[in-house]
Amino acid sequence: MGLHDQYGLTQVINARGPFTPLGVSRSDERVTAAVAAALSGFFVMEELQDLASRTVARATGAQAATVVHCTSSAITLSVAAAMTGTAPERIAALPDTHGMPTRVVLPAGHTVDYGHPLVQDIRLAGATPVVSGTGDACTVADLERDLAHPDTACLVLVSSRLTRGAPVPLADAVAAAHRRGVPVVVDGAAQDLRIDELLATGADLVLVSGQKYLGSPTAGLVLGRAGAVRAVRAQEKGIGRAMKASKEAVIGVVEALGLRAELDQVAWRRAQTDKVAHFVARVSALPGVAGRVVDDPTGLPFPRASVVVDPAAAGRDAAALAAELRTGSPQIWVITQHQDRGELLLELVPLAEEEVAEILRALAALLPGTPQPA
Ligand SMILES: *Cc1c(COP(=O)(O)O)cnc(C)c1O
């Protein structure tokens, strides 16, 4: 709490998940200690990147990996790599793409906005996004048609809660691209707990954020086929200079992966489930709201709490309740994606018991007729 008092910063309880405008995630003490130690040392950066590559490879089974500034830059650099390979003159020329393949195909429902449009990451490399199918559906046949063009650099697929329309079968889409000799990049920014499944699609590169569930400093992990990773790393001498990982980020990723390897996944999962079940039971005892345990829509291994608001009994609708929580002290931020249908979602993974209790206190204070504690 030191920094908030020192600089007069707003206290926040983040029940929104790994949300960038709120500082994304919390790092374990072991990670913060490693990062602090990294900050005061000199390193051969090539060696740090080699260490990261070996550590990610051991943890995931990928052939190789590199760390860049974040997943947003990882998308730009993976697209750049698909256009340039390791050719130095091409790397130096970007974003001038003269003589290079420039079309980057992606399903229409994968043109997500995570704070800015993902297609801008593609355009930033100098490439041209080619949107396949419609927001409701993109079939493998739609992709085949757009991938057939000889000027195609790569296919980009997204694994996220933000995608729209009927799910695109990722492994089938990868196979369709590979039949045309087109490499595939999967943006799985918040899916670091599902790296195995994303690699199993056969994608050439899988991109995940270090600062989301992994809890490292801000970092983009690029993992996959050795040749494709080499071409991303080669961008360090080009546009990648502006998107580089810091020494403390690379060390933080290595340490966070070490922690993840030691984690008792079964016990962790049970703790998350218990935490949400306890919260939901307490919420359901409040007037005008009904709590429910819901699974993560992308298959992440922990549930979230759903709070359905009955406006007549609660005296306000879901959107108004979320706004009141957000203007309290501390501010409480929840997932408002489905507030129009009366539902708020809360992700409790990073929260301490006292913070969960604070959310329940704030709800009890807002909802009418709640017996106030003496
Ligand atoms: C968060 C997110 C990103 C961006 O990740 P950063 O590491 O913050 O750059 C990209 N794609 C999706 C689907 C995301 O959720």
CSV table of C-alpha atoms and ligand atoms in Angstrom, one decimal:
chain,number,residue,atom,x,y,z
A,1,MET,CA,0.0,0.0,0.0
A,2,GLY,CA,3.1,2.2,0.4
A,3,LEU,CA,3.0,3.7,-3.1
A,4,HIS,CA,-0.7,4.6,-3.0
A,5,ASP,CA,-0.2,6.7,0.2
A,6,GLN,CA,3.1,8.2,-0.9
A,7,TYR,CA,1.8,9.5,-4.2
A,8,GLY,CA,-1.9,9.9,-3.4
A,9,LEU,CA,-3.0,7.2,-5.9
A,10,THR,CA,-6.5,5.7,-6.0
A,11,GLN,CA,-6.9,2.4,-4.2
A,12,VAL,CA,-8.4,-0.3,-6.5
A,13,ILE,CA,-9.8,-3.7,-6.1
A,14,ASN,CA,-9.5,-5.4,-9.4
A,15,ALA,CA,-12.2,-8.1,-10.0
A,16,ARG,CA,-11.9,-7.7,-13.8
A,17,GLY,CA,-9.2,-10.2,-14.4
A,18,PRO,CA,-5.9,-9.3,-16.1
A,19,PHE,CA,-7.1,-5.8,-17.2
A,20,THR,CA,-4.3,-3.5,-18.6
A,21,PRO,CA,-5.8,-0.2,-17.4
A,22,LEU,CA,-5.6,-1.4,-13.8
A,23,GLY,CA,-2.1,-2.7,-13.9
A,24,VAL,CA,-3.0,-6.2,-15.1
A,25,SER,CA,-1.8,-8.6,-12.4
A,26,ARG,CA,0.2,-9.1,-9.2
A,27,SER,CA,3.6,-10.7,-9.2
A,28,ASP,CA,4.7,-13.2,-6.5
A,29,GLU,CA,7.4,-12.1,-4.1
A,30,ARG,CA,9.9,-14.4,-5.8
A,31,VAL,CA,9.3,-12.6,-9.1
A,32,THR,CA,9.6,-9.1,-7.6
A,33,ALA,CA,12.9,-10.1,-5.8
A,34,ALA,CA,14.3,-11.5,-9.1
A,35,VAL,CA,13.3,-8.3,-11.0
A,36,ALA,CA,14.8,-6.1,-8.3
A,37,ALA,CA,18.1,-8.0,-8.5
A,38,ALA,CA,18.1,-7.8,-12.4
A,39,LEU,CA,17.6,-4.0,-12.3
A,40,SER,CA,21.0,-3.5,-10.6
A,41,GLY,CA,23.0,-5.8,-12.8
A,42,PHE,CA,24.5,-5.9,-16.3
A,43,PHE,CA,23.9,-8.8,-18.5
A,44,VAL,CA,24.7,-10.1,-22.0
A,45,MET,CA,21.2,-9.7,-23.3
A,46,GLU,CA,21.7,-12.5,-25.9
A,47,GLU,CA,22.4,-14.8,-23.0
A,48,LEU,CA,19.2,-13.7,-21.2
A,49,GLN,CA,17.2,-14.4,-24.3
A,50,ASP,CA,18.8,-17.8,-24.7
A,51,LEU,CA,17.9,-18.6,-21.1
A,52,ALA,CA,14.3,-17.5,-21.7
A,53,SER,CA,14.2,-19.7,-24.8
A,54,ARG,CA,15.4,-22.8,-22.9
A,55,THR,CA,13.2,-22.1,-20.0
A,56,VAL,CA,10.0,-21.7,-22.1
A,57,ALA,CA,11.0,-24.7,-24.2
A,58,ARG,CA,11.3,-26.9,-21.1
A,59,ALA,CA,8.1,-25.6,-19.7
A,60,THR,CA,5.9,-25.9,-22.8
A,61,GLY,CA,7.6,-28.4,-25.2
A,62,ALA,CA,8.0,-25.6,-27.8
A,63,GLN,CA,11.2,-25.7,-29.9
A,64,ALA,CA,12.2,-22.2,-29.0
A,65,ALA,CA,11.0,-18.9,-27.6
A,66,THR,CA,11.9,-15.2,-27.3
A,67,VAL,CA,10.6,-12.4,-25.1
A,68,VAL,CA,9.4,-9.1,-26.5
A,69,HIS,CA,7.8,-6.1,-24.9
A,70,CYS,CA,4.2,-7.4,-24.8
A,71,THR,CA,1.8,-9.5,-26.9
A,72,SER,CA,0.7,-6.5,-28.9
A,73,SER,CA,4.3,-6.0,-30.1
A,74,ALA,CA,4.6,-9.8,-30.4
A,75,ILE,CA,1.8,-9.7,-33.0
A,76,THR,CA,3.5,-6.9,-35.0
A,77,LEU,CA,6.9,-8.7,-34.8
A,78,SER,CA,5.5,-12.1,-35.8
A,79,VAL,CA,3.8,-10.6,-38.8
A,80,ALA,CA,7.1,-8.8,-39.6
A,81,ALA,CA,9.0,-12.1,-39.3
A,82,ALA,CA,6.5,-13.8,-41.7
A,83,MET,CA,7.3,-11.0,-44.3
A,84,THR,CA,11.1,-10.8,-43.8
A,85,GLY,CA,12.3,-14.1,-42.6
A,86,THR,CA,15.9,-13.4,-41.4
A,87,ALA,CA,16.9,-11.3,-44.4
A,88,PRO,CA,18.7,-8.3,-43.0
A,89,GLU,CA,17.8,-5.9,-45.8
A,90,ARG,CA,14.1,-6.7,-45.5
A,91,ILE,CA,14.3,-6.3,-41.7
A,92,ALA,CA,15.9,-2.9,-42.1
A,93,ALA,CA,13.4,-1.8,-44.7
A,94,LEU,CA,10.2,-2.3,-42.7
A,95,PRO,CA,7.6,-0.9,-42.6
A,96,ASP,CA,8.4,-0.4,-46.3
A,97,THR,CA,7.3,-3.9,-47.6
A,98,HIS,CA,8.4,-3.5,-51.2
A,99,GLY,CA,8.9,-7.0,-52.7
A,100,MET,CA,7.5,-8.8,-49.7
A,101,PRO,CA,4.2,-10.8,-49.2
A,102,THR,CA,2.0,-8.4,-47.2
A,103,ARG,CA,-1.5,-10.0,-46.8
A,104,VAL,CA,-2.3,-11.2,-43.3
A,105,VAL,CA,-5.5,-13.3,-43.2
A,106,LEU,CA,-7.6,-13.5,-40.1
A,107,PRO,CA,-11.2,-14.5,-39.3
A,108,ALA,CA,-13.6,-11.6,-39.0
A,109,GLY,CA,-14.6,-12.7,-35.5
A,110,HIS,CA,-10.9,-12.5,-34.5
A,111,THR,CA,-10.6,-8.8,-35.2
A,112,VAL,CA,-10.8,-8.2,-31.5
A,113,ASP,CA,-10.4,-4.9,-29.7
A,114,TYR,CA,-8.5,-5.3,-26.4
A,115,GLY,CA,-8.1,-1.6,-25.8
A,116,HIS,CA,-7.2,-0.9,-29.5
A,117,PRO,CA,-7.9,-2.9,-32.6
A,118,LEU,CA,-5.7,-6.0,-33.1
A,119,VAL,CA,-5.6,-5.2,-36.9
A,120,GLN,CA,-3.5,-2.2,-36.0
A,121,ASP,CA,-0.8,-4.5,-34.7
A,122,ILE,CA,-0.7,-6.1,-38.1
A,123,ARG,CA,-0.7,-2.8,-40.0
A,124,LEU,CA,2.1,-1.5,-37.8
A,125,ALA,CA,4.5,-4.0,-39.4
A,126,GLY,CA,3.5,-2.6,-42.8
A,127,ALA,CA,1.2,-5.5,-43.6
A,128,THR,CA,-2.4,-5.5,-44.8
A,129,PRO,CA,-5.1,-7.3,-42.8
A,130,VAL,CA,-7.4,-9.4,-44.9
A,131,VAL,CA,-10.6,-10.2,-43.0
A,132,SER,CA,-12.2,-13.6,-43.8
A,133,GLY,CA,-15.8,-14.6,-43.4
A,134,THR,CA,-18.3,-12.6,-41.3
A,135,GLY,CA,-18.5,-11.6,-37.6
A,136,ASP,CA,-21.1,-14.5,-37.2
A,137,ALA,CA,-19.0,-17.2,-38.9
A,138,CYS,CA,-15.8,-17.9,-40.7
A,139,THR,CA,-15.5,-21.4,-42.2
A,140,VAL,CA,-12.3,-23.2,-43.2
A,141,ALA,CA,-13.5,-22.7,-46.8
A,142,ASP,CA,-13.6,-18.9,-46.3
A,143,LEU,CA,-10.1,-19.1,-45.0
A,144,GLU,CA,-8.9,-21.4,-47.9
A,145,ARG,CA,-10.2,-18.8,-50.4
A,146,ASP,CA,-8.3,-15.9,-48.8
A,147,LEU,CA,-5.2,-17.9,-48.1
A,148,ALA,CA,-4.9,-19.0,-51.8
A,149,HIS,CA,-3.6,-15.6,-52.8
A,150,PRO,CA,0.2,-15.8,-53.6
A,151,ASP,CA,0.9,-12.6,-51.7
A,152,THR,CA,-0.1,-14.1,-48.3
A,153,ALA,CA,2.4,-13.6,-45.4
A,154,CYS,CA,0.6,-15.5,-42.6
A,155,LEU,CA,-2.6,-16.4,-40.9
A,156,VAL,CA,-3.4,-14.8,-37.5
A,157,LEU,CA,-5.8,-16.6,-35.2
A,158,VAL,CA,-7.0,-15.4,-31.7
A,159,SER,CA,-7.8,-17.4,-28.6
A,160,SER,CA,-9.6,-15.0,-26.3
A,161,ARG,CA,-12.9,-14.3,-24.5
A,162,LEU,CA,-13.2,-11.4,-26.9
A,163,THR,CA,-13.6,-13.3,-30.2
A,164,ARG,CA,-17.1,-13.1,-31.8
A,165,GLY,CA,-19.3,-15.5,-33.7
A,166,ALA,CA,-19.2,-19.3,-34.1
A,167,PRO,CA,-15.8,-20.6,-32.9
A,168,VAL,CA,-13.2,-21.2,-35.6
A,169,PRO,CA,-11.7,-24.7,-35.3
A,170,LEU,CA,-8.1,-23.6,-34.8
A,171,ALA,CA,-6.4,-26.9,-35.7
A,172,ASP,CA,-8.4,-27.1,-39.0
A,173,ALA,CA,-7.6,-23.4,-39.8
A,174,VAL,CA,-3.8,-24.1,-39.1
A,175,ALA,CA,-4.0,-27.2,-41.4
A,176,ALA,CA,-5.6,-25.2,-44.2
A,177,ALA,CA,-2.9,-22.5,-44.0
A,178,HIS,CA,-0.1,-25.1,-43.9
A,179,ARG,CA,-1.6,-26.8,-47.1
A,180,ARG,CA,-0.9,-23.5,-48.8
A,181,GLY,CA,2.6,-23.2,-47.2
A,182,VAL,CA,1.4,-20.2,-45.1
A,183,PRO,CA,2.7,-19.9,-41.5
A,184,VAL,CA,0.2,-19.4,-38.6
A,185,VAL,CA,0.4,-17.1,-35.6
A,186,VAL,CA,-2.0,-17.6,-32.6
A,187,ASP,CA,-2.6,-14.7,-30.3
A,188,GLY,CA,-3.3,-16.4,-26.9
A,189,ALA,CA,-2.5,-13.3,-24.8
A,190,ALA,CA,-4.4,-14.3,-21.7
A,191,GLN,CA,-4.2,-18.1,-22.4
A,192,ASP,CA,-0.8,-18.9,-20.8
A,193,LEU,CA,-2.5,-21.6,-18.8
A,194,ARG,CA,-3.6,-23.3,-22.1
A,195,ILE,CA,-0.2,-23.0,-24.0
A,196,ASP,CA,-0.2,-26.8,-24.6
A,197,GLU,CA,-3.6,-26.7,-26.3
A,198,LEU,CA,-2.6,-23.8,-28.5
A,199,LEU,CA,0.7,-25.4,-29.5
A,200,ALA,CA,-1.2,-28.6,-30.3
A,201,THR,CA,-3.1,-26.8,-33.0
A,202,GLY,CA,0.1,-27.0,-35.0
A,203,ALA,CA,0.6,-23.2,-35.1
A,204,ASP,CA,4.1,-22.0,-36.0
A,205,LEU,CA,4.0,-19.3,-33.3
A,206,VAL,CA,2.0,-18.9,-30.1
A,207,LEU,CA,2.0,-15.6,-28.3
A,208,VAL,CA,1.1,-15.1,-24.7
A,209,SER,CA,1.5,-12.2,-22.2
A,210,GLY,CA,3.8,-12.6,-19.3
A,211,GLN,CA,2.0,-10.1,-17.2
A,212,LYS,CA,-1.5,-11.7,-17.4
A,213,TYR,CA,-1.9,-15.0,-15.4
A,214,LEU,CA,1.8,-15.8,-15.4
A,215,GLY,CA,2.4,-12.7,-13.2
A,216,SER,CA,5.7,-11.5,-14.6
A,217,PRO,CA,6.5,-7.9,-15.5
A,218,THR,CA,5.0,-6.8,-18.8
A,219,ALA,CA,6.3,-9.1,-21.5
A,220,GLY,CA,5.3,-11.0,-24.6
A,221,LEU,CA,6.3,-14.6,-24.9
A,222,VAL,CA,6.8,-15.8,-28.5
A,223,LEU,CA,7.1,-19.5,-28.7
A,224,GLY,CA,7.0,-22.2,-31.3
A,225,ARG,CA,9.0,-23.4,-34.3
A,226,ALA,CA,12.7,-22.6,-34.0
A,227,GLY,CA,13.0,-21.0,-37.5
A,228,ALA,CA,10.0,-18.8,-36.9
A,229,VAL,CA,11.3,-17.7,-33.5
A,230,ARG,CA,14.6,-16.9,-35.0
A,231,ALA,CA,13.0,-14.6,-37.6
A,232,VAL,CA,11.1,-12.8,-34.7
A,233,ARG,CA,14.4,-12.4,-32.8
A,234,ALA,CA,16.0,-11.0,-35.9
A,235,GLN,CA,13.6,-8.1,-35.8
A,236,GLU,CA,15.7,-6.8,-32.8
A,237,LYS,CA,17.8,-5.2,-35.6
A,238,GLY,CA,14.7,-3.6,-37.1
A,239,ILE,CA,11.3,-2.4,-35.8
A,240,GLY,CA,11.7,-4.7,-32.8
A,241,ARG,CA,14.1,-2.2,-31.3
A,242,ALA,CA,11.1,-0.2,-30.3
A,243,MET,CA,9.4,-3.3,-28.8
A,244,LYS,CA,12.2,-4.9,-26.9
A,245,ALA,CA,12.0,-6.8,-23.6
A,246,SER,CA,14.0,-5.3,-20.7
A,247,LYS,CA,16.5,-7.4,-18.7
A,248,GLU,CA,14.1,-7.3,-15.7
A,249,ALA,CA,11.2,-8.5,-17.8
A,250,VAL,CA,13.2,-11.5,-19.2
A,251,ILE,CA,14.4,-12.4,-15.7
A,252,GLY,CA,10.9,-12.0,-14.4
A,253,VAL,CA,9.5,-14.3,-17.0
A,254,VAL,CA,12.1,-17.0,-16.2
A,255,GLU,CA,11.3,-16.7,-12.5
A,256,ALA,CA,7.5,-16.8,-13.0
A,257,LEU,CA,7.9,-19.9,-15.2
A,258,GLY,CA,9.9,-21.5,-12.4
A,259,LEU,CA,7.1,-20.8,-10.0
A,260,ARG,CA,4.5,-22.1,-12.4
A,261,ALA,CA,6.4,-25.3,-12.8
A,262,GLU,CA,6.4,-25.8,-9.0
A,263,LEU,CA,2.7,-25.0,-8.6
A,264,ASP,CA,0.4,-27.7,-7.4
A,265,GLN,CA,-2.2,-27.2,-10.2
A,266,VAL,CA,-4.9,-29.4,-8.6
A,267,ALA,CA,-4.6,-27.6,-5.2
A,268,TRP,CA,-4.6,-24.2,-6.9
A,269,ARG,CA,-7.6,-25.0,-8.9
A,270,ARG,CA,-9.5,-26.3,-5.8
A,271,ALA,CA,-8.6,-23.1,-4.0
A,272,GLN,CA,-10.0,-20.9,-6.8
A,273,THR,CA,-13.2,-22.9,-6.9
A,274,ASP,CA,-13.7,-22.7,-3.1
A,275,LYS,CA,-13.0,-18.9,-3.2
A,276,VAL,CA,-15.6,-18.3,-5.9
A,277,ALA,CA,-18.2,-20.7,-4.2
A,278,HIS,CA,-17.8,-19.0,-0.9
A,279,PHE,CA,-18.3,-15.5,-2.5
A,280,VAL,CA,-21.3,-16.7,-4.5
A,281,ALA,CA,-23.0,-18.1,-1.4
A,282,ARG,CA,-22.5,-14.8,0.4
A,283,VAL,CA,-23.7,-12.7,-2.6
A,284,SER,CA,-26.9,-14.8,-2.9
A,285,ALA,CA,-27.8,-13.9,0.7
A,286,LEU,CA,-28.0,-10.2,-0.3
A,287,PRO,CA,-31.3,-8.7,-1.6
A,288,GLY,CA,-31.9,-8.1,-5.3
A,289,VAL,CA,-28.9,-10.1,-6.6
A,290,ALA,CA,-28.3,-13.8,-7.4
A,291,GLY,CA,-24.8,-15.3,-7.4
A,292,ARG,CA,-23.7,-18.3,-9.5
A,293,VAL,CA,-20.4,-20.0,-10.3
A,294,VAL,CA,-19.6,-19.9,-14.0
A,295,ASP,CA,-16.8,-21.6,-16.1
A,296,ASP,CA,-14.4,-19.5,-18.1
A,297,PRO,CA,-15.7,-19.4,-21.7
A,298,THR,CA,-12.2,-20.0,-23.1
A,299,GLY,CA,-11.5,-23.1,-20.9
A,300,LEU,CA,-9.2,-21.5,-18.5
A,301,PRO,CA,-8.9,-23.7,-15.4
A,302,PHE,CA,-10.8,-21.6,-12.8
A,303,PRO,CA,-14.4,-20.3,-12.4
A,304,ARG,CA,-15.7,-16.8,-12.1
A,305,ALA,CA,-18.6,-15.4,-10.1
A,306,SER,CA,-21.7,-14.2,-11.9
A,307,VAL,CA,-24.0,-11.7,-10.2
A,308,VAL,CA,-27.4,-11.3,-11.8
A,309,VAL,CA,-29.1,-8.1,-10.7
A,310,ASP,CA,-32.9,-7.9,-10.3
A,311,PRO,CA,-33.5,-4.1,-10.8
A,312,ALA,CA,-36.9,-4.1,-9.0
A,313,ALA,CA,-35.5,-5.6,-5.9
A,314,ALA,CA,-32.0,-4.1,-6.1
A,315,GLY,CA,-33.2,-0.6,-6.8
A,316,ARG,CA,-30.9,-0.2,-9.8
A,317,ASP,CA,-29.8,-2.2,-12.8
A,318,ALA,CA,-26.5,-4.1,-13.3
A,319,ALA,CA,-24.8,-1.2,-15.1
A,320,ALA,CA,-25.7,1.3,-12.3
A,321,LEU,CA,-24.5,-1.1,-9.6
A,322,ALA,CA,-21.2,-1.6,-11.4
A,323,ALA,CA,-20.8,2.2,-11.7
A,324,GLU,CA,-21.5,2.7,-8.0
A,325,LEU,CA,-18.9,0.0,-7.1
A,326,ARG,CA,-16.4,1.8,-9.4
A,327,THR,CA,-16.9,5.2,-7.7
A,328,GLY,CA,-16.6,3.9,-4.2
A,329,SER,CA,-13.4,4.0,-2.1
A,330,PRO,CA,-11.6,1.7,-2.7
A,331,GLN,CA,-12.8,1.6,-6.3
A,332,ILE,CA,-14.1,-1.9,-7.2
A,333,TRP,CA,-13.9,-2.9,-10.9
A,334,VAL,CA,-16.0,-5.9,-12.2
A,335,ILE,CA,-16.5,-7.3,-15.7
A,336,THR,CA,-19.3,-5.4,-17.4
A,337,GLN,CA,-19.4,-7.1,-20.8
A,338,HIS,CA,-22.8,-8.6,-20.0
A,339,GLN,CA,-24.3,-5.8,-17.9
A,340,ASP,CA,-26.9,-5.1,-20.5
A,341,ARG,CA,-28.4,-8.5,-19.9
A,342,GLY,CA,-28.3,-7.8,-16.1
A,343,GLU,CA,-25.2,-9.8,-15.3
A,344,LEU,CA,-21.9,-8.7,-13.7
A,345,LEU,CA,-18.9,-11.1,-13.6
A,346,LEU,CA,-16.1,-11.1,-11.1
A,347,GLU,CA,-12.7,-12.7,-11.4
A,348,LEU,CA,-11.3,-13.4,-7.9
A,349,VAL,CA,-8.0,-15.1,-8.8
A,350,PRO,CA,-5.5,-12.4,-7.7
A,351,LEU,CA,-7.6,-11.1,-4.7
A,352,ALA,CA,-6.8,-11.5,-1.1
A,353,GLU,CA,-9.5,-12.7,1.4
A,354,GLU,CA,-9.8,-9.2,2.8
A,355,GLU,CA,-10.4,-7.7,-0.7
A,356,VAL,CA,-13.2,-10.3,-1.4
A,357,ALA,CA,-14.7,-9.4,2.0
A,358,GLU,CA,-14.5,-5.7,1.0
A,359,ILE,CA,-16.5,-6.4,-2.2
A,360,LEU,CA,-19.2,-8.1,-0.1
A,361,ARG,CA,-19.3,-5.2,2.3
A,362,ALA,CA,-19.6,-2.7,-0.5
A,363,LEU,CA,-22.5,-4.7,-2.1
A,364,ALA,CA,-24.2,-5.0,1.2
A,365,ALA,CA,-23.9,-1.3,1.8
A,366,LEU,CA,-25.4,-0.4,-1.6
A,367,LEU,CA,-28.3,-2.9,-1.7
A,368,PRO,CA,-31.5,-1.8,0.1
A,369,GLY,CA,-32.7,-3.5,3.2
A,370,THR,CA,-29.5,-5.4,3.9
A,371,PRO,CA,-29.2,-5.8,7.7
A,372,GLN,CA,-26.2,-3.6,8.5
A,373,PRO,CA,-23.6,-5.2,10.8
A,374,ALA,CA,-23.9,-3.6,14.3
B,1,LIG,C1,-4.3,-8.5,-23.6
B,1,LIG,C2,-4.4,-8.9,-25.1
B,1,LIG,C3,-3.5,-8.5,-26.0
B,1,LIG,C4,-2.4,-7.6,-25.7
B,1,LIG,O1,-1.5,-8.1,-24.8
B,1,LIG,P1,-0.4,-7.1,-24.2
B,1,LIG,O2,0.6,-8.0,-23.6
B,1,LIG,O3,-1.1,-6.2,-23.2
B,1,LIG,O4,0.2,-6.3,-25.3
B,1,LIG,C5,-3.6,-9.0,-27.3
B,1,LIG,N1,-4.6,-9.9,-27.6
B,1,LIG,C6,-5.5,-10.3,-26.8
B,1,LIG,C7,-6.6,-11.2,-27.2
B,1,LIG,C8,-5.5,-9.8,-25.4
B,1,LIG,O5,-6.4,-10.2,-24.6
